[in-house]
Amino acid sequence: MRNVIILGSGCAGNTAAIYTARAGLKPLLLMGHEPGGQLSLTTDVENFPGFPEGINGPDLVENMKKQAEKFGAECEWGTVSEADLSGKHFRVKVEGEWIHTRTLIIATGASARWLGLPNEHKLIGHGVSSCATCDGAFYKERKIMVIGGGDSAMEEANFLTRFGSEVTLVHRRDQFRASKIMLDRARANPKIKFMTNTVVENVYDVSKNLVTGVRLRNTKSNEAWDQEVDGFFLAIGHIPNTKVFKGQIETDAEGYIISKGGARTNITGVFHAGDVQDRTYRQAITASGAGCMAAIEAERFLEAEGH
Ligand SMILES: Cc1cc2nc3c(=O)[nH]c(=O)nc-3n(C[C@H](O)[C@H](O)[C@H](O)COP(=O)(O)OP(=O)(O)OC[C@H]3O[C@@H](n4cnc5c(N)ncnc54)[C@H](O)[C@@H]3O)c2cc1C
């Protein structure tokens, strides 16, 4: 029987591991399918406090892991495929084996949706991004393209006009899911150029390890062409990793955990941390803060239970 199991090895999970380990709770952290979480996909992180020169994303999260291990956290490979949260204690199934715990911290994140273009993943962190707040500042006076038709695409496009010389918003249809107010705001921004009925077929140039352009196609005329671009931002949504808790942990329609205050979920003893609950901020620092909150709640819960 574990005191604490933490699911996820991003900023939220690792921070929860640092705190619970320092509290002497010997947490077990299960790293999941993406060790290091979303920061393992990126290169420079310039907005995490404490690093005036910036830090490489994978290094930042690896440092957090080392810090947690130094205090006794066990970080293991493994993805939870099933969870049973019905009893006083909880069970999670990892690689076919059930592990039991008194508290559970869910820090499984929300994965960005990608287009699935042949070169897309090879260029993440080198011009391809899913986070304007994180990476916009790297594209001062550069050509930026944003993909999407919802509110987040409008918000990201507007935000990116602070940096880019031009921002092209590409959408596969001519109708937008975005609310009227967000759409009107984007339309009124002279730096945003709308390109509708257009799909992206690929992004270049892997040989330069840098985004230099994209291949586009008009879905009505079938005409295809290449366009130069420096920053390629996906704003087509995120998928919270909560499938294994379906029917047990309360989520909203999209699958984000609904907070019951602090880091609490609808199940006493099960806590949330990071992007799996946060559809608004989605930053390394906010995920770390949430990991700290979940850890403190777990400690207090265990103490009240006499552990
Ligand atoms: C390309 C990119 C660049 C970014 N740049 C920045 C930046 O510069 N600054 C910034 O502040 N933020 C940045 N972000 C955002 C930041 O990475 C996220 O906000 C942060 O990683 C969220 O942390 P998290 O721990 O909540 O989730 P994640 O980092 O998503 O981690 C989730 C973890 O859960 C694990 N997991 C999932 N399912 C299971 C399961 N069933 N069982 C066990 N484990 C599971 C995964 O393996 C993963 O380790 C960037 C994001 C991306 C994609």
Short mmCIF file of C-alpha atoms and ligand atoms in Angstrom, two decimals:
data_model
loop_
_atom_site.label_atom_id
_atom_site.label_comp_id
_atom_site.label_asym_id
_atom_site.label_seq_id
_atom_site.Cartn_x
_atom_site.Cartn_y
_atom_site.Cartn_z
CA MET A 1 0.00 0.00 0.00
CA ARG A 2 1.50 3.30 -1.14
CA ASN A 3 0.84 6.62 0.56
CA VAL A 4 0.92 8.55 -2.69
CA ILE A 5 0.90 7.58 -6.32
CA ILE A 6 1.45 10.39 -8.81
CA LEU A 7 0.41 9.86 -12.41
CA GLY A 8 2.44 11.87 -14.91
CA SER A 9 6.02 13.10 -15.22
CA GLY A 10 5.45 16.66 -16.44
CA CYS A 11 5.94 19.77 -14.33
CA ALA A 12 2.85 19.04 -12.22
CA GLY A 13 3.74 15.43 -11.41
CA ASN A 14 7.40 16.15 -10.71
CA THR A 15 6.62 19.09 -8.44
CA ALA A 16 4.08 16.98 -6.55
CA ALA A 17 6.83 14.35 -6.22
CA ILE A 18 9.33 16.89 -4.81
CA TYR A 19 6.87 18.05 -2.15
CA THR A 20 5.51 14.65 -1.14
CA ALA A 21 9.02 13.17 -1.08
CA ARG A 22 10.30 15.98 1.15
CA ALA A 23 7.34 15.30 3.42
CA GLY A 24 8.66 11.75 3.81
CA LEU A 25 5.77 10.10 1.97
CA LYS A 26 7.98 8.13 -0.48
CA PRO A 27 5.78 8.80 -3.51
CA LEU A 28 5.69 6.58 -6.56
CA LEU A 29 5.57 8.59 -9.78
CA LEU A 30 4.48 6.80 -12.94
CA MET A 31 5.91 8.52 -15.96
CA GLY A 32 3.36 7.54 -18.60
CA HIS A 33 3.75 7.39 -22.37
CA GLU A 34 5.53 10.75 -22.50
CA PRO A 35 8.30 10.90 -19.88
CA GLY A 36 8.92 14.55 -19.01
CA GLY A 37 5.50 15.59 -20.32
CA GLN A 38 4.95 18.31 -22.88
CA LEU A 39 8.18 20.15 -22.05
CA SER A 40 10.05 17.15 -23.39
CA LEU A 41 8.77 18.23 -26.83
CA THR A 42 10.19 21.71 -26.79
CA THR A 43 13.58 23.44 -26.88
CA ASP A 44 14.01 26.82 -25.14
CA VAL A 45 11.85 27.76 -22.17
CA GLU A 46 12.30 31.45 -21.38
CA ASN A 47 9.44 32.06 -18.96
CA PHE A 48 10.07 29.62 -16.11
CA PRO A 49 11.25 31.80 -13.18
CA GLY A 50 14.80 31.31 -11.98
CA PHE A 51 16.50 30.89 -15.35
CA PRO A 52 17.44 34.35 -16.66
CA GLU A 53 19.14 32.84 -19.72
CA GLY A 54 16.28 30.40 -20.34
CA ILE A 55 16.56 26.64 -20.09
CA ASN A 56 16.04 23.73 -22.42
CA GLY A 57 12.58 22.15 -21.80
CA PRO A 58 13.76 18.54 -21.35
CA ASP A 59 16.57 19.75 -19.00
CA LEU A 60 14.10 21.69 -16.86
CA VAL A 61 11.85 18.71 -16.32
CA GLU A 62 14.79 16.32 -15.86
CA ASN A 63 16.12 18.65 -13.12
CA MET A 64 12.74 18.45 -11.38
CA LYS A 65 12.85 14.65 -11.54
CA LYS A 66 16.38 14.55 -10.08
CA GLN A 67 15.28 16.89 -7.29
CA ALA A 68 12.33 14.60 -6.47
CA GLU A 69 14.53 11.48 -6.53
CA LYS A 70 17.04 13.16 -4.23
CA PHE A 71 14.34 13.26 -1.55
CA GLY A 72 13.25 9.67 -2.10
CA ALA A 73 10.62 9.76 -4.86
CA GLU A 74 10.52 6.64 -7.01
CA CYS A 75 10.01 7.53 -10.67
CA GLU A 76 9.10 4.51 -12.77
CA TRP A 77 8.19 3.82 -16.36
CA GLY A 78 4.57 2.85 -16.78
CA THR A 79 1.20 4.06 -17.99
CA VAL A 80 -2.00 3.50 -16.07
CA SER A 81 -4.49 1.58 -18.20
CA GLU A 82 -7.25 1.19 -15.62
CA ALA A 83 -8.20 2.76 -12.30
CA ASP A 84 -10.54 1.68 -9.51
CA LEU A 85 -11.40 4.63 -7.31
CA SER A 86 -14.51 3.10 -5.72
CA GLY A 87 -13.09 2.07 -2.33
CA LYS A 88 -11.50 3.87 0.62
CA HIS A 89 -8.15 3.07 -0.97
CA PHE A 90 -7.49 3.24 -4.68
CA ARG A 91 -6.04 0.87 -7.27
CA VAL A 92 -4.33 1.63 -10.56
CA LYS A 93 -3.33 -0.93 -13.14
CA VAL A 94 0.13 -0.50 -14.63
CA GLU A 95 1.45 -2.93 -17.23
CA GLY A 96 -1.08 -5.54 -16.09
CA GLU A 97 -0.39 -5.20 -12.36
CA TRP A 98 -2.63 -3.48 -9.78
CA ILE A 99 -0.92 -1.08 -7.35
CA HIS A 100 -2.72 0.18 -4.24
CA THR A 101 -2.55 3.65 -2.74
CA ARG A 102 -4.11 5.82 -0.05
CA THR A 103 -3.97 8.98 -2.19
CA LEU A 104 -3.71 9.57 -5.89
CA ILE A 105 -2.48 12.68 -7.68
CA ILE A 106 -3.64 12.87 -11.28
CA ALA A 107 -1.16 14.94 -13.28
CA THR A 108 -1.72 13.33 -16.67
CA GLY A 109 -1.84 16.59 -18.65
CA ALA A 110 -3.73 17.49 -21.78
CA SER A 111 -2.06 16.64 -25.06
CA ALA A 112 -2.14 19.20 -27.84
CA ARG A 113 -3.88 18.10 -31.00
CA TRP A 114 -1.54 18.01 -33.98
CA LEU A 115 -2.43 17.88 -37.66
CA GLY A 116 -0.45 14.69 -38.29
CA LEU A 117 1.65 16.24 -41.10
CA PRO A 118 4.65 14.19 -42.23
CA ASN A 119 7.26 16.63 -40.82
CA GLU A 120 5.25 18.20 -38.00
CA HIS A 121 6.71 16.31 -35.03
CA LYS A 122 10.29 16.62 -36.28
CA LEU A 123 9.95 20.41 -36.20
CA ILE A 124 8.23 20.86 -32.81
CA GLY A 125 10.36 23.33 -30.87
CA HIS A 126 12.03 24.42 -34.13
CA GLY A 127 9.22 26.56 -35.51
CA VAL A 128 6.23 24.27 -34.91
CA SER A 129 4.41 25.04 -31.67
CA SER A 130 1.10 24.53 -29.93
CA CYS A 131 1.56 27.38 -27.46
CA ALA A 132 1.58 31.05 -28.46
CA THR A 133 2.19 32.26 -24.89
CA CYS A 134 5.24 30.01 -24.69
CA ASP A 135 6.82 30.56 -28.08
CA GLY A 136 5.39 33.77 -29.59
CA ALA A 137 8.32 35.91 -28.42
CA PHE A 138 10.72 33.88 -30.57
CA TYR A 139 9.06 35.25 -33.73
CA LYS A 140 9.61 39.00 -33.51
CA GLU A 141 9.15 40.57 -36.97
CA ARG A 142 8.78 37.08 -38.49
CA LYS A 143 6.04 35.49 -40.56
CA ILE A 144 3.64 33.53 -38.40
CA MET A 145 0.87 31.11 -39.35
CA VAL A 146 -1.88 29.96 -37.00
CA ILE A 147 -4.08 26.95 -37.74
CA GLY A 148 -7.61 26.68 -36.36
CA GLY A 149 -11.07 28.17 -36.37
CA GLY A 150 -12.11 28.28 -32.72
CA ASP A 151 -11.74 30.83 -29.94
CA SER A 152 -8.21 29.71 -29.07
CA ALA A 153 -7.09 30.19 -32.67
CA MET A 154 -8.48 33.75 -32.63
CA GLU A 155 -6.90 34.45 -29.26
CA GLU A 156 -3.52 33.05 -30.30
CA ALA A 157 -3.58 34.92 -33.63
CA ASN A 158 -4.36 38.20 -31.88
CA PHE A 159 -1.66 37.60 -29.28
CA LEU A 160 0.91 36.71 -31.95
CA THR A 161 0.39 40.03 -33.77
CA ARG A 162 2.40 41.56 -30.91
CA PHE A 163 5.43 39.81 -32.33
CA GLY A 164 5.03 38.79 -35.96
CA SER A 165 5.40 41.03 -39.00
CA GLU A 166 2.26 39.26 -40.27
CA VAL A 167 -0.04 36.55 -38.95
CA THR A 168 -1.93 34.31 -41.37
CA LEU A 169 -4.83 32.39 -39.90
CA VAL A 170 -5.53 29.23 -41.86
CA HIS A 171 -8.84 27.42 -41.51
CA ARG A 172 -10.11 24.42 -43.44
CA ARG A 173 -13.64 25.80 -43.81
CA ASP A 174 -15.17 29.24 -44.30
CA GLN A 175 -17.36 28.95 -41.19
CA PHE A 176 -15.75 29.44 -37.78
CA ARG A 177 -16.46 27.74 -34.45
CA ALA A 178 -15.12 30.84 -32.71
CA SER A 179 -17.56 33.11 -30.88
CA LYS A 180 -18.62 36.23 -32.75
CA ILE A 181 -16.76 38.54 -30.38
CA MET A 182 -13.46 36.69 -30.79
CA LEU A 183 -13.89 36.42 -34.55
CA ASP A 184 -14.75 40.12 -34.87
CA ARG A 185 -11.71 41.04 -32.80
CA ALA A 186 -9.43 38.98 -35.03
CA ARG A 187 -11.06 40.35 -38.20
CA ALA A 188 -10.56 43.89 -36.97
CA ASN A 189 -6.84 43.29 -36.41
CA PRO A 190 -5.04 44.65 -39.49
CA LYS A 191 -2.07 42.31 -38.97
CA ILE A 192 -4.19 39.14 -39.30
CA LYS A 193 -4.82 37.76 -42.76
CA PHE A 194 -7.55 35.10 -43.04
CA MET A 195 -7.03 32.14 -45.36
CA THR A 196 -10.18 29.97 -45.42
CA ASN A 197 -11.05 26.71 -47.18
CA THR A 198 -7.37 25.90 -46.92
CA VAL A 199 -5.57 22.90 -45.48
CA VAL A 200 -1.89 22.41 -44.69
CA GLU A 201 -0.29 19.41 -46.34
CA ASN A 202 3.21 19.65 -44.93
CA VAL A 203 5.68 21.88 -43.13
CA TYR A 204 9.34 22.36 -44.16
CA ASP A 205 12.40 22.21 -43.74
CA VAL A 206 13.57 19.20 -41.75
CA SER A 207 17.04 19.29 -43.36
CA LYS A 208 17.58 22.79 -41.83
CA ASN A 209 15.96 21.77 -38.52
CA LEU A 210 13.84 24.91 -38.86
CA VAL A 211 10.44 25.90 -40.18
CA THR A 212 10.87 27.78 -43.46
CA GLY A 213 7.53 27.19 -45.15
CA VAL A 214 4.37 25.15 -45.63
CA ARG A 215 2.53 23.42 -48.42
CA LEU A 216 -1.08 24.59 -48.61
CA ARG A 217 -4.10 23.46 -50.62
CA ASN A 218 -7.37 25.22 -51.32
CA THR A 219 -10.15 22.70 -50.71
CA LYS A 220 -12.50 24.34 -53.22
CA SER A 221 -10.18 24.87 -56.20
CA ASN A 222 -7.73 22.07 -55.30
CA GLU A 223 -4.90 24.48 -56.07
CA ALA A 224 -1.73 23.77 -54.05
CA TRP A 225 1.13 26.16 -53.32
CA ASP A 226 4.08 26.75 -51.00
CA GLN A 227 4.21 29.68 -48.62
CA GLU A 228 7.13 31.00 -46.59
CA VAL A 229 6.57 31.01 -42.87
CA ASP A 230 8.84 31.10 -39.78
CA GLY A 231 6.48 30.17 -36.94
CA PHE A 232 3.74 27.55 -37.35
CA PHE A 233 1.24 27.52 -34.46
CA LEU A 234 -1.43 24.85 -34.02
CA ALA A 235 -4.54 26.03 -32.20
CA ILE A 236 -6.85 23.09 -32.81
CA GLY A 237 -7.44 22.08 -29.22
CA HIS A 238 -6.13 19.76 -26.51
CA ILE A 239 -7.17 16.31 -25.32
CA PRO A 240 -7.11 15.89 -21.52
CA ASN A 241 -5.67 12.50 -20.56
CA THR A 242 -8.57 11.35 -18.37
CA LYS A 243 -9.95 8.42 -20.35
CA VAL A 244 -8.90 5.86 -17.74
CA PHE A 245 -10.91 7.68 -15.03
CA LYS A 246 -14.11 7.96 -17.09
CA GLY A 247 -17.26 7.50 -15.02
CA GLN A 248 -15.31 7.92 -11.75
CA ILE A 249 -13.67 11.33 -11.78
CA GLU A 250 -16.01 14.16 -12.62
CA THR A 251 -14.97 15.94 -15.80
CA ASP A 252 -16.47 18.53 -18.10
CA ALA A 253 -17.74 17.62 -21.58
CA GLU A 254 -14.23 17.76 -23.04
CA GLY A 255 -12.73 15.57 -20.32
CA TYR A 256 -10.99 18.19 -18.13
CA ILE A 257 -11.23 17.32 -14.42
CA ILE A 258 -13.68 19.53 -12.55
CA SER A 259 -12.02 20.96 -9.48
CA LYS A 260 -13.88 20.79 -6.19
CA GLY A 261 -11.71 23.56 -4.73
CA GLY A 262 -7.93 23.62 -4.22
CA ALA A 263 -6.63 20.43 -5.80
CA ARG A 264 -9.64 18.33 -4.81
CA THR A 265 -11.66 16.17 -7.20
CA ASN A 266 -15.10 14.66 -6.55
CA ILE A 267 -13.36 11.72 -4.84
CA THR A 268 -11.84 12.33 -1.40
CA GLY A 269 -8.16 11.41 -1.48
CA VAL A 270 -7.81 11.88 -5.25
CA PHE A 271 -6.25 15.18 -6.31
CA HIS A 272 -5.68 16.92 -9.63
CA ALA A 273 -2.61 18.84 -10.76
CA GLY A 274 -1.74 20.76 -13.91
CA ASP A 275 -3.12 20.85 -17.42
CA VAL A 276 -5.44 17.88 -16.83
CA GLN A 277 -7.67 20.33 -14.96
CA ASP A 278 -6.46 23.70 -16.29
CA ARG A 279 -7.88 24.65 -19.66
CA THR A 280 -6.99 28.32 -19.19
CA TYR A 281 -3.32 28.89 -18.35
CA ARG A 282 -1.50 25.73 -19.53
CA GLN A 283 1.98 26.81 -18.47
CA ALA A 284 4.90 25.00 -16.87
CA ILE A 285 4.84 27.31 -13.87
CA THR A 286 1.09 26.98 -13.28
CA ALA A 287 1.35 23.19 -13.63
CA SER A 288 4.20 23.18 -11.08
CA GLY A 289 2.15 25.37 -8.74
CA ALA A 290 -0.77 22.98 -9.07
CA GLY A 291 1.54 20.03 -8.32
CA CYS A 292 2.59 21.77 -5.12
CA MET A 293 -1.06 22.31 -4.15
CA ALA A 294 -1.97 18.67 -4.79
CA ALA A 295 1.00 17.48 -2.73
CA ILE A 296 0.10 19.68 0.23
CA GLU A 297 -3.52 18.50 0.07
CA ALA A 298 -2.39 14.85 -0.06
CA GLU A 299 -0.04 15.37 2.93
CA ARG A 300 -2.81 16.98 4.99
CA PHE A 301 -5.30 14.29 4.03
CA LEU A 302 -2.88 11.52 5.06
CA GLU A 303 -2.03 13.28 8.30
CA ALA A 304 -5.72 13.60 9.18
CA GLU A 305 -6.07 9.88 8.48
CA GLY A 306 -3.18 9.14 10.84
CA HIS A 307 -0.50 8.22 8.26
C1 LIG B 1 5.69 22.51 -27.77
C2 LIG B 1 5.34 23.06 -26.41
C3 LIG B 1 6.10 24.11 -25.91
C4 LIG B 1 5.81 24.61 -24.63
N1 LIG B 1 6.58 25.62 -24.15
C5 LIG B 1 6.32 26.12 -22.91
C6 LIG B 1 7.11 27.19 -22.38
O1 LIG B 1 8.03 27.70 -23.03
N2 LIG B 1 6.78 27.64 -21.15
C7 LIG B 1 5.74 27.14 -20.42
O2 LIG B 1 5.51 27.59 -19.29
N3 LIG B 1 4.98 26.14 -20.90
C8 LIG B 1 5.25 25.63 -22.13
N4 LIG B 1 4.44 24.63 -22.64
C9 LIG B 1 3.30 24.18 -21.85
C10 LIG B 1 3.76 23.22 -20.77
O3 LIG B 1 4.61 22.25 -21.34
C11 LIG B 1 2.57 22.56 -20.09
O4 LIG B 1 1.71 23.55 -19.57
C12 LIG B 1 3.04 21.67 -18.96
O5 LIG B 1 3.92 20.69 -19.46
C13 LIG B 1 1.87 20.99 -18.26
O6 LIG B 1 2.39 20.12 -17.31
P1 LIG B 1 1.58 18.89 -16.74
O7 LIG B 1 2.50 18.22 -15.79
O8 LIG B 1 0.26 19.33 -16.26
O9 LIG B 1 1.27 17.95 -18.01
P2 LIG B 1 2.19 17.33 -19.12
O10 LIG B 1 3.46 18.04 -19.28
O11 LIG B 1 1.30 17.18 -20.30
O12 LIG B 1 2.53 15.87 -18.55
C14 LIG B 1 1.57 14.88 -18.50
C15 LIG B 1 2.24 13.59 -18.08
O13 LIG B 1 1.22 12.60 -17.82
C16 LIG B 1 1.65 11.36 -18.32
N5 LIG B 1 0.47 10.52 -18.52
C17 LIG B 1 -0.58 10.71 -19.37
N6 LIG B 1 -1.46 9.68 -19.26
C18 LIG B 1 -0.96 8.85 -18.31
C19 LIG B 1 -1.41 7.62 -17.74
N7 LIG B 1 -2.55 7.03 -18.15
N8 LIG B 1 -0.64 7.02 -16.79
C20 LIG B 1 0.53 7.61 -16.38
N9 LIG B 1 0.98 8.78 -16.86
C21 LIG B 1 0.25 9.39 -17.82
C22 LIG B 1 2.43 11.71 -19.58
O14 LIG B 1 3.33 10.67 -19.91
C23 LIG B 1 3.16 12.97 -19.11
O15 LIG B 1 4.36 12.61 -18.48
C24 LIG B 1 4.73 24.09 -23.89
C25 LIG B 1 3.96 23.04 -24.41
C26 LIG B 1 4.26 22.52 -25.65
C27 LIG B 1 3.46 21.38 -26.21
#
